[in-house]
mmCIF file of N, CA and C in Angstrom:
data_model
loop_
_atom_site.group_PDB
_atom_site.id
_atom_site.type_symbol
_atom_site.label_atom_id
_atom_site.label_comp_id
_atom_site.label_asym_id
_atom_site.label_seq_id
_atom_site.Cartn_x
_atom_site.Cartn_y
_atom_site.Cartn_z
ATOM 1 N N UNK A 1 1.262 2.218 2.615
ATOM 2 C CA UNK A 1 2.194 1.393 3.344
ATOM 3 C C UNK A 1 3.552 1.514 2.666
ATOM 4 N N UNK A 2 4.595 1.855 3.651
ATOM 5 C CA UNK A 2 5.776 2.045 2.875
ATOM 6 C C UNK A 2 6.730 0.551 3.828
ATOM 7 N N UNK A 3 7.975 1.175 3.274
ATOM 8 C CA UNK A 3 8.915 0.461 3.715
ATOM 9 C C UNK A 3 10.690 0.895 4.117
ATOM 10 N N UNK A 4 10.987 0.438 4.856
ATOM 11 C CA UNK A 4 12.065 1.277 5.487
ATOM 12 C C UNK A 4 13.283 0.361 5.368
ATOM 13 N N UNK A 5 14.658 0.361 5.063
ATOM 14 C CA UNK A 5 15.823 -0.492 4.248
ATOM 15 C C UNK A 5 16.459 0.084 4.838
ATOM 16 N N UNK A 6 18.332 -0.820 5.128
ATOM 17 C CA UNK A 6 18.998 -0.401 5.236
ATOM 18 C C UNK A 6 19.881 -1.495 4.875
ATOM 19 N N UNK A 7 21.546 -1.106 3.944
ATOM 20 C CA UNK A 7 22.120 -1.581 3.725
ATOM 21 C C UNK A 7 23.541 -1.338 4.769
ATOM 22 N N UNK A 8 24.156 -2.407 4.570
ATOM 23 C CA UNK A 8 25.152 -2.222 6.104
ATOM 24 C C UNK A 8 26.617 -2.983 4.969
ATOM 25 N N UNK A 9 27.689 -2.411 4.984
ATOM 26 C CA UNK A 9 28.791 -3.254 4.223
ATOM 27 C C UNK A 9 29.830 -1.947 4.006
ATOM 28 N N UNK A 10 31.136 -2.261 3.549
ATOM 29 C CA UNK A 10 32.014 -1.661 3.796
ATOM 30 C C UNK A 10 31.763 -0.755 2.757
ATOM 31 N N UNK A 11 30.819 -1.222 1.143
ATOM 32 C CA UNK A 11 31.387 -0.153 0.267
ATOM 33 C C UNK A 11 32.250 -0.273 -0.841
ATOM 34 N N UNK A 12 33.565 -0.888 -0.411
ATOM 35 C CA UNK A 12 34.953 -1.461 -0.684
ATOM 36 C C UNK A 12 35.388 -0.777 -0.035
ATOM 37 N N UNK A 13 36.687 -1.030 -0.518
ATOM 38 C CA UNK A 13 37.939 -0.337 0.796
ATOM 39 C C UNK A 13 37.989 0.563 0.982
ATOM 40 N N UNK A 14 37.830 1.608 0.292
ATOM 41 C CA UNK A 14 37.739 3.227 -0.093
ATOM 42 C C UNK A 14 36.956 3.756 0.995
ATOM 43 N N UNK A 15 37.310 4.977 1.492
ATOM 44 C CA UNK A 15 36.617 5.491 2.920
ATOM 45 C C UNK A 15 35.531 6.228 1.888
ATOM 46 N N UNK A 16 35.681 6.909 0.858
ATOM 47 C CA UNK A 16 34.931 7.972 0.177
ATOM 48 C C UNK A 16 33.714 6.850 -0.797
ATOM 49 N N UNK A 17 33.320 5.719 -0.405
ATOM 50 C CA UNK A 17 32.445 4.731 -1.742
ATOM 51 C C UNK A 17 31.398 5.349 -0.886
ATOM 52 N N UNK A 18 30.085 4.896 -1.553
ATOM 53 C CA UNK A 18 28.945 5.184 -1.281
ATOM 54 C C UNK A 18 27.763 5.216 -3.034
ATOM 55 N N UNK A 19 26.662 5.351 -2.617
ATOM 56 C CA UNK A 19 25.435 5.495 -3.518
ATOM 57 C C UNK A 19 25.731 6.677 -3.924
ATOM 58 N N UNK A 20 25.601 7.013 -4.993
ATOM 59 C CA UNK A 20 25.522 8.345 -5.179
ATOM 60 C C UNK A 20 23.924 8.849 -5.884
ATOM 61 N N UNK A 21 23.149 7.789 -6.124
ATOM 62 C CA UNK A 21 21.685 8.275 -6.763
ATOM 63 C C UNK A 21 21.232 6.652 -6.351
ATOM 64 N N UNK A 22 19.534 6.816 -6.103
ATOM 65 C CA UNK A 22 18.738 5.579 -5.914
ATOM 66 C C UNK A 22 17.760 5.904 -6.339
ATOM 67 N N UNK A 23 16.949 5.214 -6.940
ATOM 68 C CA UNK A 23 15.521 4.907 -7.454
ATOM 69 C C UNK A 23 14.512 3.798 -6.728
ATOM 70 N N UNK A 24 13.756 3.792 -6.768
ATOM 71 C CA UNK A 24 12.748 2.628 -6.520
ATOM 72 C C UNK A 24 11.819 2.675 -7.913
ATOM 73 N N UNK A 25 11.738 1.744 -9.434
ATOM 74 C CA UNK A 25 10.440 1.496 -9.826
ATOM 75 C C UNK A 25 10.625 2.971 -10.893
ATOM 76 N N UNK A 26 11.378 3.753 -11.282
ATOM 77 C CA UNK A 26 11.437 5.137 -11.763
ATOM 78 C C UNK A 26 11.291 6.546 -10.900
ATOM 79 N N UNK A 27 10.853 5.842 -9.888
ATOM 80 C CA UNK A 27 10.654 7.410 -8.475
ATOM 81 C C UNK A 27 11.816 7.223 -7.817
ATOM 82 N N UNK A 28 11.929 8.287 -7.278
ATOM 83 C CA UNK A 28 13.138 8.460 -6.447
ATOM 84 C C UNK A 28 12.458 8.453 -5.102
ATOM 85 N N UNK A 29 13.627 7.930 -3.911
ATOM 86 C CA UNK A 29 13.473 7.488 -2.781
ATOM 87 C C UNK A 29 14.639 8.015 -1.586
ATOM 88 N N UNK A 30 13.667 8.595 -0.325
ATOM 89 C CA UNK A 30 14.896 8.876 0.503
ATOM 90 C C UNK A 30 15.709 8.850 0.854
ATOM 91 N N UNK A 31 17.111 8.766 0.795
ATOM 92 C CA UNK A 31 17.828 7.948 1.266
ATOM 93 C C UNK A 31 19.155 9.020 2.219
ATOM 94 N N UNK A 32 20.145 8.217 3.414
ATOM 95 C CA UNK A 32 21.454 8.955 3.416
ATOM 96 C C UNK A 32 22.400 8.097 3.681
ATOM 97 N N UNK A 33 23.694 8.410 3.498
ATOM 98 C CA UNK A 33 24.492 7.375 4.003
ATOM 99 C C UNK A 33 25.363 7.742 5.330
ATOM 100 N N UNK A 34 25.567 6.918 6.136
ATOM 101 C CA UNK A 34 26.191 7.589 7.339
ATOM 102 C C UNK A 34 27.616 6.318 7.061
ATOM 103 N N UNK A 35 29.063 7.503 6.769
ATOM 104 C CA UNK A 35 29.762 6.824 6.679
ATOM 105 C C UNK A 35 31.113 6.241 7.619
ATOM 106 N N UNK A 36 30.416 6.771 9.080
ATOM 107 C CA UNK A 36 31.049 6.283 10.316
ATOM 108 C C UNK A 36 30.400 4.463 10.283
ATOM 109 N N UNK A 37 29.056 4.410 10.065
ATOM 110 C CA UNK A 37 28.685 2.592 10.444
ATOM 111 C C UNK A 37 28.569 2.535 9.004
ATOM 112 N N UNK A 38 29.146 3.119 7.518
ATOM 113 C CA UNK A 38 28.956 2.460 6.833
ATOM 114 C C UNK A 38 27.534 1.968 6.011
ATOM 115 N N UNK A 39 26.620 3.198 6.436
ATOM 116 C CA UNK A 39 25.218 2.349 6.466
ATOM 117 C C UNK A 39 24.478 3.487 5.340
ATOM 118 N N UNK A 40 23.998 2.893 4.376
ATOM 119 C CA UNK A 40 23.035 3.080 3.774
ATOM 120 C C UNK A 40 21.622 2.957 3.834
ATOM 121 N N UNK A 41 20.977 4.047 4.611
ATOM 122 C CA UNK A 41 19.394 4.151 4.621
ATOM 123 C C UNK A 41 18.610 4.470 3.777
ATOM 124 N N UNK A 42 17.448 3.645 3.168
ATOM 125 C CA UNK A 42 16.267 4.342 2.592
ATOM 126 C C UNK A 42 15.121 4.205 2.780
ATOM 127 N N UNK A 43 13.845 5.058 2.829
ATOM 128 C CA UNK A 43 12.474 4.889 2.831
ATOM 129 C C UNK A 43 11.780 4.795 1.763
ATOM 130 N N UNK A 44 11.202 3.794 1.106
ATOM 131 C CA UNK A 44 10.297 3.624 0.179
ATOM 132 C C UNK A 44 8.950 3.987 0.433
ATOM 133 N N UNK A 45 8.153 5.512 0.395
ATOM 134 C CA UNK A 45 7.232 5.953 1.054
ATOM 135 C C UNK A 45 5.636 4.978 0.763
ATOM 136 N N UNK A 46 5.542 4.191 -0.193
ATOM 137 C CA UNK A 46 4.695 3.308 -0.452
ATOM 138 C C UNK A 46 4.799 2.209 -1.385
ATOM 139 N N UNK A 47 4.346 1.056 -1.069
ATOM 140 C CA UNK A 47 4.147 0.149 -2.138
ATOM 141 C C UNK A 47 3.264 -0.318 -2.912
ATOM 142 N N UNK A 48 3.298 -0.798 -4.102
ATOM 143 C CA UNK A 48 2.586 -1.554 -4.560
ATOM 144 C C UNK A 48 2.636 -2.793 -4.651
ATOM 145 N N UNK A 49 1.218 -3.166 -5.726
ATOM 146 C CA UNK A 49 1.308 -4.697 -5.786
ATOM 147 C C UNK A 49 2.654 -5.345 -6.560
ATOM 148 N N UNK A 50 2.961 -4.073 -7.609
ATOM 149 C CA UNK A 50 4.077 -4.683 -8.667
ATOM 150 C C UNK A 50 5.119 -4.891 -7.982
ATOM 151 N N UNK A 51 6.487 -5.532 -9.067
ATOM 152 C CA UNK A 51 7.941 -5.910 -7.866
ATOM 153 C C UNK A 51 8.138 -4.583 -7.977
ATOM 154 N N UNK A 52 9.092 -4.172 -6.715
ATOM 155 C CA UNK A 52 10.132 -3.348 -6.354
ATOM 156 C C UNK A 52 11.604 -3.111 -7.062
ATOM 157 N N UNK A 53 12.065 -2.847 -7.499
ATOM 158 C CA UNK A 53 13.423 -2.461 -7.880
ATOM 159 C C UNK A 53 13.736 -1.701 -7.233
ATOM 160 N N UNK A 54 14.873 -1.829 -6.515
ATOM 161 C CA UNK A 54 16.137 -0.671 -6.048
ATOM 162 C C UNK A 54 17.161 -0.529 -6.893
ATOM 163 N N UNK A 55 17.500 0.583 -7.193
ATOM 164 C CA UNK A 55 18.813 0.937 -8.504
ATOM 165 C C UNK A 55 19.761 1.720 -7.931
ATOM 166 N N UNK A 56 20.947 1.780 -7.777
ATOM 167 C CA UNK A 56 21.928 2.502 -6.908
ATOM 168 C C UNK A 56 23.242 2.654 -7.959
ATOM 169 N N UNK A 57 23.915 3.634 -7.729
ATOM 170 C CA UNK A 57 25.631 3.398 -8.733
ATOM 171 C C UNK A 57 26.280 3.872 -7.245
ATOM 172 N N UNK A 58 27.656 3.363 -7.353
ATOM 173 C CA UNK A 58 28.801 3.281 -6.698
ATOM 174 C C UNK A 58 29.263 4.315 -7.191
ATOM 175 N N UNK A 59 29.952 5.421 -5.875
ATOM 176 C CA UNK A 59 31.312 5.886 -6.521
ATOM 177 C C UNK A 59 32.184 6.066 -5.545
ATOM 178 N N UNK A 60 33.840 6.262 -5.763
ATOM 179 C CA UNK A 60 34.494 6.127 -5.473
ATOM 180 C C UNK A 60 35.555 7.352 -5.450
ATOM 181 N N UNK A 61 36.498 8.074 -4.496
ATOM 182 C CA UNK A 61 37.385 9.132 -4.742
ATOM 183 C C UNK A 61 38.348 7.787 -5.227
ATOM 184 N N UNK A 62 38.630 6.691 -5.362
ATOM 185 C CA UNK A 62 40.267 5.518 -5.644
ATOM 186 C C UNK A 62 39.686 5.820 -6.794
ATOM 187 N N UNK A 63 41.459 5.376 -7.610
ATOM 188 C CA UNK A 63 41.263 5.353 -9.053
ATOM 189 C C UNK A 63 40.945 3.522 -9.217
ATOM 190 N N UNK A 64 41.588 2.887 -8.774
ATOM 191 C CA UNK A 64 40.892 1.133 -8.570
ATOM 192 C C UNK A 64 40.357 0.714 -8.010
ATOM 193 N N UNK A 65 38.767 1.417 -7.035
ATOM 194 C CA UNK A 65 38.154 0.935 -5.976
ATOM 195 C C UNK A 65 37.697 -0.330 -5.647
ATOM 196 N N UNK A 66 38.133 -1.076 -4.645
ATOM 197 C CA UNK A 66 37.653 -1.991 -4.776
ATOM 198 C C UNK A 66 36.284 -2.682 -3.916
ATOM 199 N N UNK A 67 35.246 -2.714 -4.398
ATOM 200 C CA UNK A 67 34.151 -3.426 -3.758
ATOM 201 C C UNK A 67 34.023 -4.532 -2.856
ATOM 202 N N UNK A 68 33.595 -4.356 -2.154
ATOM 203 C CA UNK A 68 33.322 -5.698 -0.957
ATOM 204 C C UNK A 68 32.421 -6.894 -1.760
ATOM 205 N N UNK A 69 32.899 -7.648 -0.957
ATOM 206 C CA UNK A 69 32.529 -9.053 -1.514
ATOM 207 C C UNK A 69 31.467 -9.295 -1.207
ATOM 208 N N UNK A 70 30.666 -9.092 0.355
ATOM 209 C CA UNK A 70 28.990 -8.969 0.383
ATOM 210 C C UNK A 70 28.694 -7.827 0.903
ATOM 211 N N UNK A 71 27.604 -7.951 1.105
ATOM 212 C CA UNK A 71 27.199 -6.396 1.706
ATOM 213 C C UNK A 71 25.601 -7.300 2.626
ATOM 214 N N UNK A 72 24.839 -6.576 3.217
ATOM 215 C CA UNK A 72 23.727 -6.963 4.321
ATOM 216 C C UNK A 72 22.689 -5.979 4.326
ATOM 217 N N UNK A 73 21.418 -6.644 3.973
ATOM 218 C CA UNK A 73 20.141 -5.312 3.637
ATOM 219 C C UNK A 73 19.368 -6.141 4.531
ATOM 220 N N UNK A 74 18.840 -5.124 5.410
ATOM 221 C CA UNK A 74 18.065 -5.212 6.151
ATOM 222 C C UNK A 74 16.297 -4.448 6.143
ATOM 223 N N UNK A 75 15.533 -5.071 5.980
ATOM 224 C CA UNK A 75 14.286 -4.045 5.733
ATOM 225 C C UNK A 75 13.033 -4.554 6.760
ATOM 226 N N UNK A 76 12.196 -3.465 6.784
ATOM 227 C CA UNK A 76 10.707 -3.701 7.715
ATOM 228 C C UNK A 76 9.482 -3.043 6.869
ATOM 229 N N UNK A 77 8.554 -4.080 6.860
ATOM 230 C CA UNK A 77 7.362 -3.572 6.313
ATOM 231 C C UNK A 77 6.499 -3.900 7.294
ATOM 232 N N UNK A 78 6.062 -2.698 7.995
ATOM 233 C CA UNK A 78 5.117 -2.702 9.378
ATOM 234 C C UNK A 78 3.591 -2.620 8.411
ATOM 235 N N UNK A 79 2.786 -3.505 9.451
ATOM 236 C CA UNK A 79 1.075 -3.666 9.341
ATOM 237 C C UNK A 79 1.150 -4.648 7.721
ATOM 238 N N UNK A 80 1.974 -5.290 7.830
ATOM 239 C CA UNK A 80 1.904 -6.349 6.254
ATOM 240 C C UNK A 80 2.138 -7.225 7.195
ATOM 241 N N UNK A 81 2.139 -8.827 6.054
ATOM 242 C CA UNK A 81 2.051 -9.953 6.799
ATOM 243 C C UNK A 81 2.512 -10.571 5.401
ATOM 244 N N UNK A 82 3.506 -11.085 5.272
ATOM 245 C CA UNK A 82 4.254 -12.216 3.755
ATOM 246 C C UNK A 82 2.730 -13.148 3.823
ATOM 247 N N UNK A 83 2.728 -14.129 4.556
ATOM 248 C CA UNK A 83 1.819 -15.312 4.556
ATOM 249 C C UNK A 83 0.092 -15.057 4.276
ATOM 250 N N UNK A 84 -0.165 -13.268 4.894
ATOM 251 C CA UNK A 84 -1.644 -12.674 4.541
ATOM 252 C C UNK A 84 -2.164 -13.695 5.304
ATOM 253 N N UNK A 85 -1.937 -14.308 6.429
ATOM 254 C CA UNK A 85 -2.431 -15.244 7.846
ATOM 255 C C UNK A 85 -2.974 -14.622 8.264
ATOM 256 N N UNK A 86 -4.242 -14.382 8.747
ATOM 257 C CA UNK A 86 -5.004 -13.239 9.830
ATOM 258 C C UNK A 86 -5.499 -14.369 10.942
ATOM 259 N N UNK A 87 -5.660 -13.475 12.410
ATOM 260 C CA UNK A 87 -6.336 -14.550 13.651
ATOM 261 C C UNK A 87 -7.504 -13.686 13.864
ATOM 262 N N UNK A 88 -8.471 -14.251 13.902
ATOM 263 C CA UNK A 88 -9.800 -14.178 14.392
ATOM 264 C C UNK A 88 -9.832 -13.721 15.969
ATOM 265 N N UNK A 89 -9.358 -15.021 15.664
ATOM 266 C CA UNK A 89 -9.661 -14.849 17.855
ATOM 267 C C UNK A 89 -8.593 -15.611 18.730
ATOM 268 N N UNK A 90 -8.240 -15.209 19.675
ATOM 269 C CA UNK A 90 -7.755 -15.511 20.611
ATOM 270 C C UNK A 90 -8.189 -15.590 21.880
ATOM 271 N N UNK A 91 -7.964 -16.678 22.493
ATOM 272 C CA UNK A 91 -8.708 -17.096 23.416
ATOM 273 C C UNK A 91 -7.852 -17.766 24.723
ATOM 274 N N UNK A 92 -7.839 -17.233 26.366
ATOM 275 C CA UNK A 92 -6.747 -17.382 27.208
ATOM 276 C C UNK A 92 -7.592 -18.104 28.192
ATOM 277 N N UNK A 93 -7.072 -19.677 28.416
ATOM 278 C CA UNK A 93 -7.632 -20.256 29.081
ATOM 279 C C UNK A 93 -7.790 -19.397 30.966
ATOM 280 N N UNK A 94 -8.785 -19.368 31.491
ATOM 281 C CA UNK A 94 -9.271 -19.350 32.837
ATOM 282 C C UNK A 94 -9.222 -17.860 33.456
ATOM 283 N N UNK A 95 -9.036 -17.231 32.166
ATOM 284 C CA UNK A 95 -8.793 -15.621 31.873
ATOM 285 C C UNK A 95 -10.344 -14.827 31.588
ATOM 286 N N UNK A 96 -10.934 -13.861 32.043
ATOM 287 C CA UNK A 96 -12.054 -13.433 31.959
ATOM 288 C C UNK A 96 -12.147 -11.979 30.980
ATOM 289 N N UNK A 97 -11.324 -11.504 30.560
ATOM 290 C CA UNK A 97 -11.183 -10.241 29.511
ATOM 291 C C UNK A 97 -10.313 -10.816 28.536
ATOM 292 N N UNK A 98 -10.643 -9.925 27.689
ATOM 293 C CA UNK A 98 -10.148 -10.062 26.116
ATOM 294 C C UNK A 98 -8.587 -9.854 26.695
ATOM 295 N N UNK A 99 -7.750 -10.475 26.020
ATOM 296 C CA UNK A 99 -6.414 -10.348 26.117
ATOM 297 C C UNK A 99 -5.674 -9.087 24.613
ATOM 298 N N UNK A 100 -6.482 -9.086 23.951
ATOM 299 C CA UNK A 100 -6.449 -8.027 23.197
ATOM 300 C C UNK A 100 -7.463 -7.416 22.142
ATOM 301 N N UNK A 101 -7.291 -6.476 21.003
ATOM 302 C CA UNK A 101 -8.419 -6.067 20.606
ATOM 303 C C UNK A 101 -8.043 -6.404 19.074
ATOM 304 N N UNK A 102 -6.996 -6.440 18.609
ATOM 305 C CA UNK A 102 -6.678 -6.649 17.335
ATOM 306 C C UNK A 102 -5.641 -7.293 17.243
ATOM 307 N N UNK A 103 -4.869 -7.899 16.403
ATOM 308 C CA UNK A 103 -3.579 -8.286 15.565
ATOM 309 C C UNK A 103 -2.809 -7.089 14.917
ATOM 310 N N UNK A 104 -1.332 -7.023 15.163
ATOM 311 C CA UNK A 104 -0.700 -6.123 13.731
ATOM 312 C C UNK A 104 0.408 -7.039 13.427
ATOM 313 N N UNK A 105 0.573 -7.207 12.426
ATOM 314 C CA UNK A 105 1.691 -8.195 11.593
ATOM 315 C C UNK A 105 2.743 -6.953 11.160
ATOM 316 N N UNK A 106 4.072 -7.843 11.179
ATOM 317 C CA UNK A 106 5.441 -6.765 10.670
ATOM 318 C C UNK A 106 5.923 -7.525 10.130
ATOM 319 N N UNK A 107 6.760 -7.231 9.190
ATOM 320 C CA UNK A 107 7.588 -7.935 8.229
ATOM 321 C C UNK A 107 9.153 -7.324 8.295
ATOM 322 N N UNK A 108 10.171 -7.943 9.161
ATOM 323 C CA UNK A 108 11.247 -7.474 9.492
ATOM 324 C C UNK A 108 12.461 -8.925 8.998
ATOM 325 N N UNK A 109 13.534 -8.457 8.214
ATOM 326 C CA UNK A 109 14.493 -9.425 7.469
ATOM 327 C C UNK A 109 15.675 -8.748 7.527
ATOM 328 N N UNK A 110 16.710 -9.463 7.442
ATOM 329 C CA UNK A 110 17.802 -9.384 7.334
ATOM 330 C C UNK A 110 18.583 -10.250 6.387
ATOM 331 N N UNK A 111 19.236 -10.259 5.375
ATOM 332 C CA UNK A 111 19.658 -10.629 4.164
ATOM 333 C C UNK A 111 21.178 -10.353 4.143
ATOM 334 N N UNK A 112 21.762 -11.518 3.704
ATOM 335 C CA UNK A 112 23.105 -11.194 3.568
ATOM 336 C C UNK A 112 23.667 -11.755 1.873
ATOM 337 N N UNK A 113 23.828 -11.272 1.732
ATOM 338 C CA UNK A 113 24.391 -11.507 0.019
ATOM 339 C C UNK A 113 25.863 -11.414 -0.195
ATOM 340 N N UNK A 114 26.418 -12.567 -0.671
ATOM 341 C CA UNK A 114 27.465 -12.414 -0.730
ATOM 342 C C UNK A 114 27.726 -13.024 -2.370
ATOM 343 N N UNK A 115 29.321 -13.103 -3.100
ATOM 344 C CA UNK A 115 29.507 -13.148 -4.647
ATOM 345 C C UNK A 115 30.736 -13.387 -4.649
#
């Protein structure tokens, strides 16, 4: 089970900022930046039980770049569930077939951090 991120923010002012290396945990992780929306993508191809770390450096073509004040990470962890809630059964009143055969739980957030 992996997980799929994306960071959304200007960068700082500088058209040329961006990640220039990312890690997850000591492995390295997919990533690109598309710098028309500004957006930093990565795939974390699996997880574990331990925490996660993301590690990133900034760089900049300015000689005083200046950084944005927040930035917005957005991530999805499909077939997980935060709460580990499972349903048994479901049941549709005056309905004669199963209304389905299983459950899949997603874990989709949006985070805004600001400083």
């Amino acid at each position: 089970m992996g997980a799929d991120c994306a960071h959304t923010g200007s960068g700082g002012q500088s058209a040329g900022g961006g990640f220039g290396a990312l890690s997850v945990n000591g492995g390295s992780v997919r990533w690109g930046y598309d710098p028309q929306t500004k957006t930093l993508k990565w795939e974390i191809p699996s997880l574990t039980s331990m925490t996660q770390h993301l590690k990133g450096t900034f760089t900049s073509s300015d000689k005083t770049p200046k950084p944005s004040r927040s930035f917005i990470v957005t991530f999805e962890i499909p077939q997980h569930s935060l709460s580990m809630a499972k349903i048994d059964q479901l049941r549709v009143s005056g309905e004669s077939y199963k209304p389905y055969k299983g459950v899949r739980s997603s874990v989709e957030a949006r985070i805004e951090y600001r400083w």
